[in-house]
Amino acid sequence: MLYGAMKVSVGAGLKAAFRPWVEGKEHVPAEGPAILASNHLSFSDSFFLPAVLDRRVTFIAKAEYFNSPGVKGRLTAAFFKGVGQLPVDRSGGRGAGEAAIASAIAVLERGELFGIYPEGTRSPDGRLYRGKPGGLARVALATGAPVLPVAMIDTEKIQPPGKVVPKLMRPGIRIGAPLDFSRYEGMEGDRFILRSLTDEVMYAIMRLSGQEYVDIYATVAKRQLAEAAKGRGDAEEE
């Protein structure tokens, strides 16, 4: 009930204000499980994608969004639950990863749509980074659910870092045809298969988005950018 109410209020508001365009909506099945594997440019990606689809989409979100103290914390938790986010503690290493995978499998076993960002974090510069093989590939192979590559277009331009007021512009969403990985059934323990499946999905996302592909993880790129910025700051102080 809460999801439906939030979809009407938040989703309708987003569509009215930003008028996102959509291509490939027909690829999303009317019923049954499917994985929406998307690039990740903005915090708003998890809101725009569900807003343009008729079905519920569940994403995994940081547990911090759900357990912050005070009235603001409770309101934030209610909002994220309302828009279909699942809390997962990402700070616990492998245990946290296993919890996220179990949550995703449960969503798909209920016949619902599950959204995931294979890059693992937002792109720091608008380019597409290497997908992490543990989550997407293991969930896809464990459930047999089709994987739909998704490209978010220009969402990072709506509210760049440091900007409080969002820019009113039309972002886009391209949804590709479902990818079938049934040929890998029973091979989820093979790390080379996990890597191959993930790379195939990332290639499909790249074709849809038109982004430049960088063959390193986004987390590594963020660390490199932070170190470079610190180096520049140190040099200016000398």
Coordinates of N, CA and C in Angstrom, one line a residue:
M1 N 0.8 -1.2 0.0 CA 0.0 0.0 0.0 C 0.9 1.3 0.0
L2 N 1.9 1.3 0.9 CA 2.8 2.4 1.0 C 3.5 2.6 -0.4
Y3 N 4.0 1.5 -1.0 CA 4.7 1.7 -2.3 C 3.7 2.3 -3.3
G4 N 2.5 1.9 -3.4 CA 1.5 2.4 -4.3 C 1.3 3.9 -4.1
A5 N 1.2 4.3 -2.8 CA 1.0 5.7 -2.5 C 2.2 6.5 -2.9
M6 N 3.4 6.0 -2.6 CA 4.6 6.7 -3.0 C 4.8 6.8 -4.5
K7 N 4.4 5.8 -5.2 CA 4.5 5.8 -6.6 C 3.6 6.8 -7.3
V8 N 2.4 6.9 -6.7 CA 1.5 7.9 -7.2 C 2.0 9.3 -6.9
S9 N 2.5 9.6 -5.7 CA 2.9 10.9 -5.3 C 4.3 11.2 -5.9
V10 N 5.3 10.5 -5.5 CA 6.7 10.7 -6.0 C 6.8 10.5 -7.5
G11 N 6.3 9.3 -7.9 CA 6.5 9.0 -9.3 C 5.8 10.0 -10.3
A12 N 4.5 10.3 -9.9 CA 3.8 11.3 -10.7 C 4.5 12.6 -10.7
G13 N 5.0 13.0 -9.6 CA 5.7 14.3 -9.5 C 6.9 14.4 -10.3
L14 N 7.7 13.3 -10.3 CA 8.9 13.2 -11.1 C 8.6 13.3 -12.6
K15 N 7.6 12.5 -13.0 CA 7.2 12.5 -14.4 C 6.7 13.8 -14.9
A16 N 5.9 14.5 -14.0 CA 5.4 15.8 -14.4 C 6.4 16.9 -14.5
A17 N 7.4 16.9 -13.5 CA 8.4 17.9 -13.5 C 9.5 17.7 -14.5
F18 N 9.9 16.4 -14.7 CA 11.1 16.2 -15.5 C 10.8 15.5 -16.9
R19 N 9.6 15.0 -17.0 CA 9.2 14.4 -18.3 C 10.2 13.4 -18.9
P20 N 10.7 12.4 -18.1 CA 11.7 11.5 -18.6 C 11.2 10.7 -19.8
W21 N 12.0 10.5 -20.8 CA 11.6 9.7 -22.0 C 12.1 8.3 -21.8
V22 N 11.4 7.4 -22.4 CA 11.7 5.9 -22.2 C 11.7 5.2 -23.5
E23 N 12.7 4.4 -23.7 CA 12.8 3.5 -24.9 C 12.9 2.0 -24.4
G24 N 12.2 1.1 -25.0 CA 12.3 -0.3 -24.7 C 11.5 -0.7 -23.5
K25 N 10.5 0.0 -23.2 CA 9.6 -0.4 -22.0 C 8.9 -1.7 -22.3
E26 N 8.7 -2.0 -23.6 CA 8.1 -3.3 -23.9 C 8.9 -4.5 -23.5
H27 N 10.2 -4.3 -23.2 CA 11.0 -5.4 -22.8 C 10.8 -5.9 -21.4
V28 N 10.2 -5.0 -20.6 CA 9.9 -5.4 -19.2 C 8.7 -6.3 -19.2
P29 N 8.8 -7.5 -18.6 CA 7.7 -8.5 -18.6 C 6.5 -7.9 -17.8
A30 N 5.3 -8.3 -18.2 CA 4.1 -7.8 -17.5 C 4.0 -8.5 -16.2
E31 N 4.6 -9.7 -16.1 CA 4.6 -10.4 -14.8 C 5.8 -11.3 -14.7
G32 N 6.1 -11.9 -13.6 CA 7.2 -12.7 -13.4 C 8.5 -12.0 -13.1
P33 N 9.5 -12.7 -12.6 CA 10.7 -12.1 -12.1 C 11.6 -11.6 -13.3
A34 N 12.3 -10.5 -13.0 CA 13.3 -10.0 -14.0 C 14.3 -9.1 -13.2
I35 N 15.5 -9.1 -13.7 CA 16.6 -8.2 -13.1 C 16.8 -7.0 -14.0
L36 N 16.7 -5.9 -13.5 CA 17.0 -4.6 -14.2 C 18.4 -4.2 -13.8
A37 N 19.4 -4.4 -14.7 CA 20.8 -4.1 -14.4 C 21.2 -2.8 -15.1
S38 N 21.4 -1.8 -14.3 CA 21.5 -0.4 -14.8 C 22.9 0.2 -14.5
N39 N 23.3 1.1 -15.4 CA 24.4 2.0 -15.1 C 23.9 2.9 -13.9
H40 N 24.9 3.6 -13.3 CA 24.5 4.4 -12.1 C 25.2 5.8 -12.2
L41 N 24.4 6.8 -12.5 CA 24.9 8.1 -12.7 C 24.5 9.1 -11.5
S42 N 23.4 8.8 -10.9 CA 22.9 9.7 -9.9 C 22.1 9.0 -8.8
F43 N 22.0 9.7 -7.7 CA 21.1 9.2 -6.6 C 19.7 9.0 -7.1
S44 N 19.3 9.8 -8.1 CA 17.9 9.8 -8.5 C 17.6 8.6 -9.4
D45 N 18.6 7.8 -9.8 CA 18.3 6.7 -10.7 C 17.3 5.8 -10.2
S46 N 17.4 5.5 -8.8 CA 16.5 4.6 -8.2 C 15.0 5.1 -8.1
F47 N 14.8 6.3 -8.4 CA 13.5 6.9 -8.4 C 12.9 7.1 -9.8
F48 N 13.8 7.5 -10.8 CA 13.3 7.7 -12.1 C 12.9 6.3 -12.8
L49 N 13.7 5.3 -12.6 CA 13.4 4.0 -13.2 C 12.0 3.4 -12.8
P50 N 11.8 3.3 -11.4 CA 10.5 2.8 -11.0 C 9.3 3.8 -11.4
A51 N 9.6 5.1 -11.5 CA 8.5 6.0 -11.9 C 8.0 5.8 -13.3
V52 N 8.8 5.3 -14.2 CA 8.3 5.1 -15.6 C 7.8 3.7 -15.9
L53 N 7.9 2.8 -14.9 CA 7.4 1.4 -15.1 C 6.1 1.2 -14.3
D54 N 5.3 0.3 -14.8 CA 4.0 0.0 -14.2 C 4.2 -0.9 -13.0
R55 N 5.2 -1.7 -13.0 CA 5.4 -2.7 -11.9 C 6.4 -2.1 -10.8
R56 N 6.3 -2.7 -9.7 CA 7.2 -2.4 -8.5 C 8.6 -2.9 -8.9
V57 N 9.6 -2.0 -8.5 CA 11.0 -2.4 -8.7 C 11.6 -2.2 -7.3
T58 N 12.3 -3.2 -6.9 CA 13.0 -3.2 -5.6 C 14.5 -3.1 -5.8
F59 N 15.1 -2.1 -5.1 CA 16.6 -1.9 -5.1 C 17.1 -2.2 -3.7
I60 N 18.4 -2.4 -3.6 CA 19.0 -2.4 -2.3 C 19.6 -1.1 -2.0
A61 N 19.4 -0.6 -0.7 CA 20.0 0.7 -0.3 C 20.8 0.5 1.0
K62 N 21.6 1.5 1.2 CA 22.5 1.5 2.4 C 21.6 1.4 3.7
A63 N 22.0 0.6 4.7 CA 21.2 0.5 5.9 C 21.1 1.8 6.6
E64 N 22.1 2.7 6.4 CA 22.1 4.0 7.1 C 20.9 4.8 6.8
Y65 N 20.3 4.6 5.6 CA 19.1 5.4 5.3 C 17.9 4.9 6.1
F66 N 18.0 3.8 6.8 CA 16.9 3.2 7.5 C 17.0 3.3 9.0
N67 N 18.2 3.6 9.5 CA 18.4 3.6 11.0 C 18.9 4.9 11.5
S68 N 18.8 6.0 10.8 CA 19.2 7.2 11.4 C 18.3 7.7 12.5
P69 N 18.8 8.3 13.5 CA 18.0 8.7 14.6 C 17.1 9.9 14.4
G70 N 16.1 10.1 15.2 CA 15.3 11.3 15.2 C 14.2 11.3 14.2
V71 N 13.4 12.4 14.2 CA 12.2 12.4 13.3 C 12.6 12.4 11.8
K72 N 13.7 13.1 11.5 CA 14.2 13.1 10.1 C 14.6 11.7 9.7
G73 N 15.2 10.9 10.6 CA 15.6 9.6 10.3 C 14.5 8.7 10.1
R74 N 13.4 8.8 10.9 CA 12.2 8.0 10.7 C 11.5 8.3 9.4
L75 N 11.5 9.6 9.1 CA 10.8 10.0 7.8 C 11.6 9.5 6.6
T76 N 13.0 9.6 6.7 CA 13.8 9.0 5.6 C 13.6 7.5 5.5
A77 N 13.6 6.8 6.6 CA 13.3 5.4 6.5 C 12.0 5.0 5.9
A78 N 11.0 5.8 6.2 CA 9.6 5.6 5.7 C 9.6 5.8 4.2
F79 N 10.3 6.9 3.8 CA 10.4 7.2 2.4 C 11.1 6.1 1.6
F80 N 12.2 5.6 2.0 CA 12.9 4.6 1.3 C 12.2 3.3 1.2
K81 N 11.5 2.9 2.3 CA 10.7 1.8 2.3 C 9.5 1.9 1.3
G82 N 9.0 3.1 1.3 CA 7.9 3.4 0.4 C 8.2 3.3 -1.1
V83 N 9.4 3.7 -1.4 CA 9.8 3.6 -2.8 C 10.4 2.3 -3.2
G84 N 10.4 1.3 -2.3 CA 10.8 0.0 -2.7 C 12.2 -0.3 -2.4
Q85 N 12.9 0.3 -1.5 CA 14.3 0.1 -1.2 C 14.4 -1.0 0.0
L86 N 15.4 -1.8 -0.1 CA 15.6 -2.8 0.9 C 16.9 -2.4 1.7
P87 N 16.9 -2.4 3.0 CA 18.1 -2.0 3.7 C 19.1 -3.2 3.8
V88 N 20.3 -2.9 3.5 CA 21.4 -3.9 3.6 C 22.6 -3.2 4.2
D89 N 23.2 -3.8 5.2 CA 24.4 -3.2 5.8 C 25.6 -3.6 4.9
R90 N 26.2 -2.6 4.2 CA 27.3 -2.8 3.3 C 28.7 -2.8 3.9
S91 N 28.7 -2.5 5.3 CA 30.0 -2.3 5.9 C 30.6 -3.6 6.4
G92 N 29.8 -4.7 6.3 CA 30.3 -6.0 7.0 C 31.0 -6.9 6.1
G93 N 31.6 -6.5 5.0 CA 32.4 -7.4 4.1 C 31.6 -8.4 3.5
R94 N 32.1 -9.7 3.5 CA 31.4 -10.8 2.7 C 30.0 -11.1 3.3
G95 N 29.9 -10.9 4.6 CA 28.6 -11.2 5.2 C 27.5 -10.3 4.7
A96 N 27.9 -9.0 4.5 CA 26.9 -8.0 4.0 C 26.6 -8.4 2.5
G97 N 27.6 -8.8 1.8 CA 27.3 -9.2 0.4 C 26.4 -10.4 0.3
E98 N 26.5 -11.3 1.2 CA 25.7 -12.5 1.2 C 24.2 -12.1 1.5
A99 N 24.1 -11.2 2.5 CA 22.8 -10.7 2.8 C 22.1 -10.0 1.7
A100 N 22.8 -9.2 0.9 CA 22.3 -8.5 -0.2 C 21.8 -9.5 -1.3
I101 N 22.6 -10.5 -1.5 CA 22.3 -11.5 -2.5 C 21.0 -12.3 -2.1
A102 N 21.0 -12.7 -0.8 CA 19.8 -13.4 -0.3 C 18.5 -12.5 -0.4
S103 N 18.6 -11.2 -0.2 CA 17.5 -10.3 -0.3 C 17.0 -10.2 -1.8
A104 N 18.0 -10.2 -2.7 CA 17.6 -10.1 -4.1 C 17.0 -11.3 -4.6
I105 N 17.5 -12.5 -4.2 CA 16.9 -13.8 -4.5 C 15.4 -13.9 -4.0
A106 N 15.2 -13.4 -2.8 CA 13.9 -13.4 -2.2 C 12.9 -12.6 -3.0
V107 N 13.3 -11.4 -3.5 CA 12.5 -10.6 -4.3 C 12.1 -11.3 -5.6
L108 N 13.1 -11.9 -6.2 CA 12.8 -12.5 -7.5 C 12.0 -13.8 -7.4
E109 N 12.2 -14.5 -6.2 CA 11.3 -15.7 -6.0 C 9.9 -15.4 -5.8
R110 N 9.6 -14.1 -5.4 CA 8.2 -13.7 -5.3 C 7.6 -13.2 -6.6
G111 N 8.5 -13.3 -7.7 CA 8.0 -13.0 -9.0 C 8.0 -11.5 -9.3
E112 N 8.9 -10.8 -8.6 CA 9.0 -9.3 -8.7 C 10.2 -8.9 -9.5
L113 N 10.3 -7.6 -9.7 CA 11.4 -7.0 -10.4 C 12.4 -6.5 -9.4
F114 N 13.7 -6.8 -9.7 CA 14.8 -6.4 -8.8 C 15.8 -5.5 -9.6
G115 N 16.1 -4.4 -9.1 CA 17.0 -3.5 -9.7 C 18.4 -3.5 -9.1
I116 N 19.4 -3.5 -9.9 CA 20.8 -3.6 -9.4 C 21.7 -2.7 -10.2
Y117 N 22.8 -2.2 -9.6 CA 23.8 -1.4 -10.3 C 25.1 -2.2 -10.3
P118 N 25.4 -2.9 -11.4 CA 26.6 -3.8 -11.4 C 27.9 -3.1 -11.0
E119 N 28.0 -1.7 -11.3 CA 29.2 -1.0 -11.0 C 29.4 -0.9 -9.5
G120 N 28.3 -1.1 -8.7 CA 28.5 -1.1 -7.2 C 28.4 0.3 -6.6
T121 N 28.6 1.3 -7.3 CA 28.5 2.7 -6.8 C 28.3 3.6 -8.0
R122 N 28.0 4.9 -7.7 CA 27.8 5.9 -8.8 C 29.1 6.2 -9.5
S123 N 28.9 6.4 -10.8 CA 30.1 6.8 -11.6 C 30.6 8.1 -11.1
P124 N 31.9 8.3 -10.9 CA 32.4 9.6 -10.5 C 32.5 10.6 -11.6
D125 N 32.5 10.2 -12.8 CA 32.7 11.2 -13.9 C 31.8 10.9 -15.2
G126 N 30.8 10.1 -15.0 CA 29.9 9.9 -16.1 C 30.3 8.8 -17.1
R127 N 31.4 8.2 -16.8 CA 31.8 7.1 -17.7 C 31.3 5.8 -17.0
L128 N 31.3 4.7 -17.8 CA 30.8 3.4 -17.4 C 32.0 2.6 -16.9
Y129 N 31.9 2.0 -15.7 CA 33.0 1.3 -15.1 C 32.7 -0.2 -15.0
R130 N 33.8 -1.0 -14.8 CA 33.7 -2.4 -14.8 C 32.7 -2.9 -13.7
G131 N 31.9 -3.9 -14.1 CA 30.9 -4.4 -13.3 C 31.5 -5.4 -12.3
K132 N 30.9 -5.4 -11.0 CA 31.4 -6.3 -10.0 C 30.6 -7.7 -10.2
P133 N 31.3 -8.8 -10.3 CA 30.7 -10.0 -10.7 C 29.9 -10.8 -9.6
G134 N 30.2 -10.4 -8.3 CA 29.6 -11.2 -7.3 C 28.1 -11.2 -7.2
G135 N 27.5 -9.9 -7.2 CA 26.1 -9.8 -7.0 C 25.2 -10.2 -8.1
L136 N 25.3 -9.4 -9.2 CA 24.4 -9.6 -10.4 C 24.5 -11.0 -10.9
A137 N 25.7 -11.5 -11.2 CA 25.8 -12.8 -11.8 C 25.3 -13.9 -10.9
R138 N 25.6 -13.9 -9.6 CA 25.2 -14.9 -8.7 C 23.6 -14.9 -8.6
V139 N 23.0 -13.8 -8.5 CA 21.6 -13.7 -8.4 C 20.9 -14.2 -9.7
A140 N 21.5 -13.8 -10.8 CA 20.9 -14.2 -12.1 C 21.0 -15.7 -12.2
L141 N 22.1 -16.3 -11.9 CA 22.2 -17.8 -12.0 C 21.4 -18.6 -11.0
A142 N 21.3 -18.0 -9.8 CA 20.6 -18.7 -8.7 C 19.1 -18.7 -9.0
T143 N 18.6 -17.7 -9.7 CA 17.1 -17.6 -9.9 C 16.7 -17.9 -11.3
G144 N 17.6 -17.8 -12.3 CA 17.3 -18.0 -13.7 C 16.5 -16.9 -14.3
A145 N 16.4 -15.8 -13.6 CA 15.6 -14.6 -14.0 C 16.3 -14.0 -15.2
P146 N 15.6 -13.5 -16.2 CA 16.2 -12.8 -17.3 C 16.8 -11.5 -16.8
V147 N 17.9 -11.0 -17.4 CA 18.5 -9.8 -17.1 C 18.3 -8.8 -18.2
L148 N 17.7 -7.6 -17.8 CA 17.4 -6.5 -18.7 C 18.5 -5.4 -18.5
P149 N 19.3 -5.2 -19.5 CA 20.3 -4.1 -19.4 C 19.5 -2.7 -19.5
V150 N 19.9 -1.8 -18.6 CA 19.2 -0.5 -18.6 C 20.3 0.6 -18.6
A151 N 20.0 1.7 -19.4 CA 20.9 2.8 -19.5 C 20.1 4.1 -19.0
M152 N 20.6 4.7 -17.9 CA 20.1 5.9 -17.5 C 20.9 7.0 -18.3
I153 N 20.1 8.0 -18.8 CA 20.7 9.0 -19.7 C 20.6 10.4 -19.0
D154 N 21.7 11.1 -18.8 CA 21.7 12.5 -18.3 C 21.2 12.7 -16.9
T155 N 21.0 11.6 -16.1 CA 20.5 11.9 -14.7 C 21.5 12.6 -13.9
E156 N 22.8 12.4 -14.2 CA 23.8 13.1 -13.4 C 23.8 14.6 -13.6
K157 N 23.2 15.1 -14.7 CA 23.2 16.5 -15.0 C 22.0 17.3 -14.2
I158 N 21.1 16.5 -13.7 CA 20.0 17.1 -13.0 C 20.4 17.8 -11.7
Q159 N 21.2 17.1 -10.9 CA 21.7 17.6 -9.7 C 23.1 17.2 -9.4
P160 N 24.1 17.9 -10.1 CA 25.5 17.6 -9.9 C 25.9 17.8 -8.4
P161 N 27.0 17.2 -8.0 CA 27.5 17.4 -6.7 C 27.7 18.9 -6.3
G162 N 27.2 19.3 -5.2 CA 27.3 20.7 -4.8 C 26.1 21.5 -5.1
K163 N 25.2 21.0 -6.0 CA 24.0 21.8 -6.4 C 22.9 21.4 -5.5
V164 N 22.2 22.4 -4.9 CA 21.1 22.1 -4.1 C 19.8 22.0 -4.9
V165 N 19.6 22.9 -5.8 CA 18.4 23.0 -6.6 C 18.6 22.2 -7.9
P166 N 17.7 21.2 -8.1 CA 17.9 20.4 -9.3 C 17.5 21.2 -10.6
K167 N 18.2 20.8 -11.7 CA 17.9 21.4 -13.0 C 16.8 20.7 -13.6
L168 N 15.8 21.4 -14.1 CA 14.7 20.8 -14.8 C 15.0 20.5 -16.2
M169 N 15.2 19.2 -16.5 CA 15.6 18.8 -17.8 C 15.1 17.4 -18.0
R170 N 15.1 16.9 -19.2 CA 14.5 15.6 -19.5 C 15.6 14.5 -19.5
P171 N 15.6 13.7 -18.5 CA 16.5 12.5 -18.5 C 15.9 11.4 -19.4
G172 N 16.7 10.4 -19.7 CA 16.2 9.3 -20.5 C 16.5 8.0 -19.9
I173 N 15.7 7.0 -20.3 CA 15.9 5.6 -19.9 C 15.8 4.7 -21.1
R174 N 16.8 3.9 -21.3 CA 16.7 2.9 -22.4 C 16.8 1.5 -21.8
I175 N 15.9 0.7 -22.1 CA 15.8 -0.7 -21.6 C 16.0 -1.7 -22.7
G176 N 17.0 -2.5 -22.6 CA 17.4 -3.4 -23.7 C 16.6 -4.7 -23.6
A177 N 16.7 -5.5 -24.6 CA 16.1 -6.8 -24.7 C 16.7 -7.7 -23.6
P178 N 15.9 -8.6 -23.0 CA 16.4 -9.5 -21.9 C 17.5 -10.4 -22.4
L179 N 18.5 -10.6 -21.5 CA 19.6 -11.5 -21.8 C 19.4 -12.8 -21.1
D180 N 19.6 -13.9 -21.8 CA 19.3 -15.2 -21.3 C 20.7 -15.9 -21.0
F181 N 20.8 -16.3 -19.7 CA 22.1 -16.9 -19.3 C 21.8 -18.4 -18.9
S182 N 20.8 -19.0 -19.4 CA 20.5 -20.4 -19.0 C 21.6 -21.3 -19.4
R183 N 22.5 -20.9 -20.3 CA 23.6 -21.8 -20.7 C 24.6 -21.9 -19.6
Y184 N 24.5 -21.1 -18.6 CA 25.4 -21.2 -17.5 C 24.8 -21.8 -16.3
E185 N 23.7 -22.4 -16.4 CA 23.0 -23.0 -15.3 C 23.8 -24.0 -14.5
G186 N 23.9 -23.9 -13.2 CA 24.7 -24.8 -12.4 C 26.1 -24.4 -12.3
M187 N 26.5 -23.3 -12.9 CA 27.9 -22.9 -12.9 C 28.2 -21.7 -12.1
E188 N 27.3 -21.4 -11.1 CA 27.5 -20.1 -10.3 C 28.7 -20.2 -9.5
G189 N 29.4 -21.3 -9.3 CA 30.6 -21.4 -8.5 C 31.9 -21.1 -9.3
D190 N 31.7 -20.9 -10.6 CA 32.9 -20.7 -11.5 C 33.1 -19.2 -11.6
R191 N 34.2 -18.7 -11.1 CA 34.4 -17.2 -11.1 C 34.6 -16.7 -12.5
F192 N 35.1 -17.5 -13.4 CA 35.2 -17.1 -14.8 C 33.8 -16.9 -15.5
I193 N 32.9 -17.8 -15.1 CA 31.5 -17.6 -15.6 C 30.9 -16.4 -15.1
L194 N 31.1 -16.1 -13.8 CA 30.6 -14.9 -13.2 C 31.1 -13.7 -13.9
R195 N 32.4 -13.7 -14.2 CA 33.0 -12.5 -14.8 C 32.5 -12.4 -16.3
S196 N 32.3 -13.5 -17.0 CA 31.8 -13.4 -18.3 C 30.4 -12.9 -18.4
L197 N 29.6 -13.4 -17.5 CA 28.2 -12.9 -17.5 C 28.1 -11.4 -17.2
T198 N 28.9 -11.0 -16.2 CA 28.9 -9.6 -15.9 C 29.4 -8.7 -17.0
D199 N 30.4 -9.1 -17.7 CA 31.0 -8.4 -18.8 C 30.0 -8.3 -19.9
E200 N 29.2 -9.3 -20.2 CA 28.2 -9.3 -21.2 C 27.2 -8.3 -20.9
V201 N 26.7 -8.2 -19.7 CA 25.7 -7.3 -19.3 C 26.3 -5.8 -19.4
M202 N 27.5 -5.6 -19.0 CA 28.1 -4.3 -19.1 C 28.3 -3.8 -20.5
Y203 N 28.6 -4.8 -21.4 CA 28.7 -4.4 -22.8 C 27.3 -4.0 -23.3
A204 N 26.3 -4.7 -22.9 CA 25.0 -4.3 -23.4 C 24.6 -2.9 -22.9
I205 N 24.9 -2.6 -21.6 CA 24.6 -1.3 -21.0 C 25.4 -0.2 -21.8
M206 N 26.7 -0.5 -22.1 CA 27.5 0.4 -22.9 C 26.9 0.8 -24.2
R207 N 26.4 -0.3 -24.9 CA 25.7 0.0 -26.2 C 24.5 0.8 -26.1
L208 N 23.8 0.6 -25.0 CA 22.5 1.4 -24.8 C 22.8 2.9 -24.4
S209 N 23.8 3.0 -23.5 CA 24.1 4.4 -23.0 C 25.0 5.2 -23.8
G210 N 25.9 4.6 -24.6 CA 26.9 5.4 -25.4 C 28.0 5.9 -24.5
Q211 N 28.1 5.4 -23.3 CA 29.2 5.9 -22.4 C 30.5 5.3 -22.8
E212 N 31.6 6.0 -22.5 CA 32.9 5.5 -22.6 C 33.1 4.5 -21.5
Y213 N 33.7 3.3 -21.8 CA 33.9 2.2 -20.9 C 35.3 2.3 -20.3
V214 N 35.4 2.1 -19.0 CA 36.7 2.1 -18.3 C 36.8 0.8 -17.6
D215 N 37.9 0.0 -17.9 CA 38.0 -1.3 -17.3 C 38.7 -1.4 -16.0
I216 N 38.2 -0.5 -15.1 CA 38.5 -0.6 -13.7 C 37.2 -0.4 -12.9
Y217 N 37.3 -0.7 -11.6 CA 36.1 -0.6 -10.8 C 35.9 0.9 -10.4
A218 N 34.6 1.3 -10.3 CA 34.3 2.7 -10.0 C 34.9 3.1 -8.6
T219 N 34.9 2.2 -7.7 CA 35.5 2.5 -6.4 C 37.0 2.8 -6.5
V220 N 37.7 2.2 -7.4 CA 39.1 2.5 -7.6 C 39.2 3.8 -8.2
A221 N 38.4 4.1 -9.2 CA 38.4 5.4 -9.9 C 38.2 6.6 -8.9
K222 N 37.2 6.4 -8.0 CA 36.9 7.4 -7.0 C 38.1 7.6 -6.1
R223 N 38.8 6.5 -5.7 CA 39.9 6.6 -4.8 C 41.1 7.4 -5.5
Q224 N 41.3 7.1 -6.8 CA 42.3 7.8 -7.6 C 42.0 9.2 -7.7
L225 N 40.8 9.6 -8.0 CA 40.4 11.0 -8.1 C 40.6 11.7 -6.8
A226 N 40.2 11.1 -5.7 CA 40.4 11.7 -4.4 C 41.9 11.9 -4.1
E227 N 42.7 10.9 -4.4 CA 44.2 11.1 -4.2 C 44.8 12.2 -5.0
A228 N 44.3 12.3 -6.3 CA 44.7 13.3 -7.2 C 44.4 14.7 -6.7
A229 N 43.1 14.8 -6.2 CA 42.7 16.1 -5.6 C 43.5 16.5 -4.4
K230 N 43.8 15.5 -3.5 CA 44.6 15.8 -2.3 C 46.0 16.2 -2.7
G231 N 46.5 15.5 -3.8 CA 47.9 15.9 -4.2 C 47.9 17.3 -4.8
R232 N 46.9 17.7 -5.5 CA 46.8 19.1 -6.0 C 46.7 20.1 -4.8
G233 N 45.9 19.7 -3.8 CA 45.8 20.6 -2.6 C 47.1 20.7 -1.9
D234 N 47.8 19.6 -1.7 CA 49.1 19.7 -1.0 C 50.1 20.5 -1.8
A235 N 50.1 20.4 -3.1 CA 51.0 21.2 -4.0 C 50.7 22.7 -3.9
E236 N 49.4 23.0 -3.8 CA 49.1 24.4 -3.7 C 49.5 25.0 -2.4
E237 N 49.5 24.2 -1.3 CA 49.9 24.7 0.0 C 51.4 24.9 0.1
E238 N 52.2 24.3 -0.7 CA 53.7 24.4 -0.6 C 54.2 25.7 -1.2

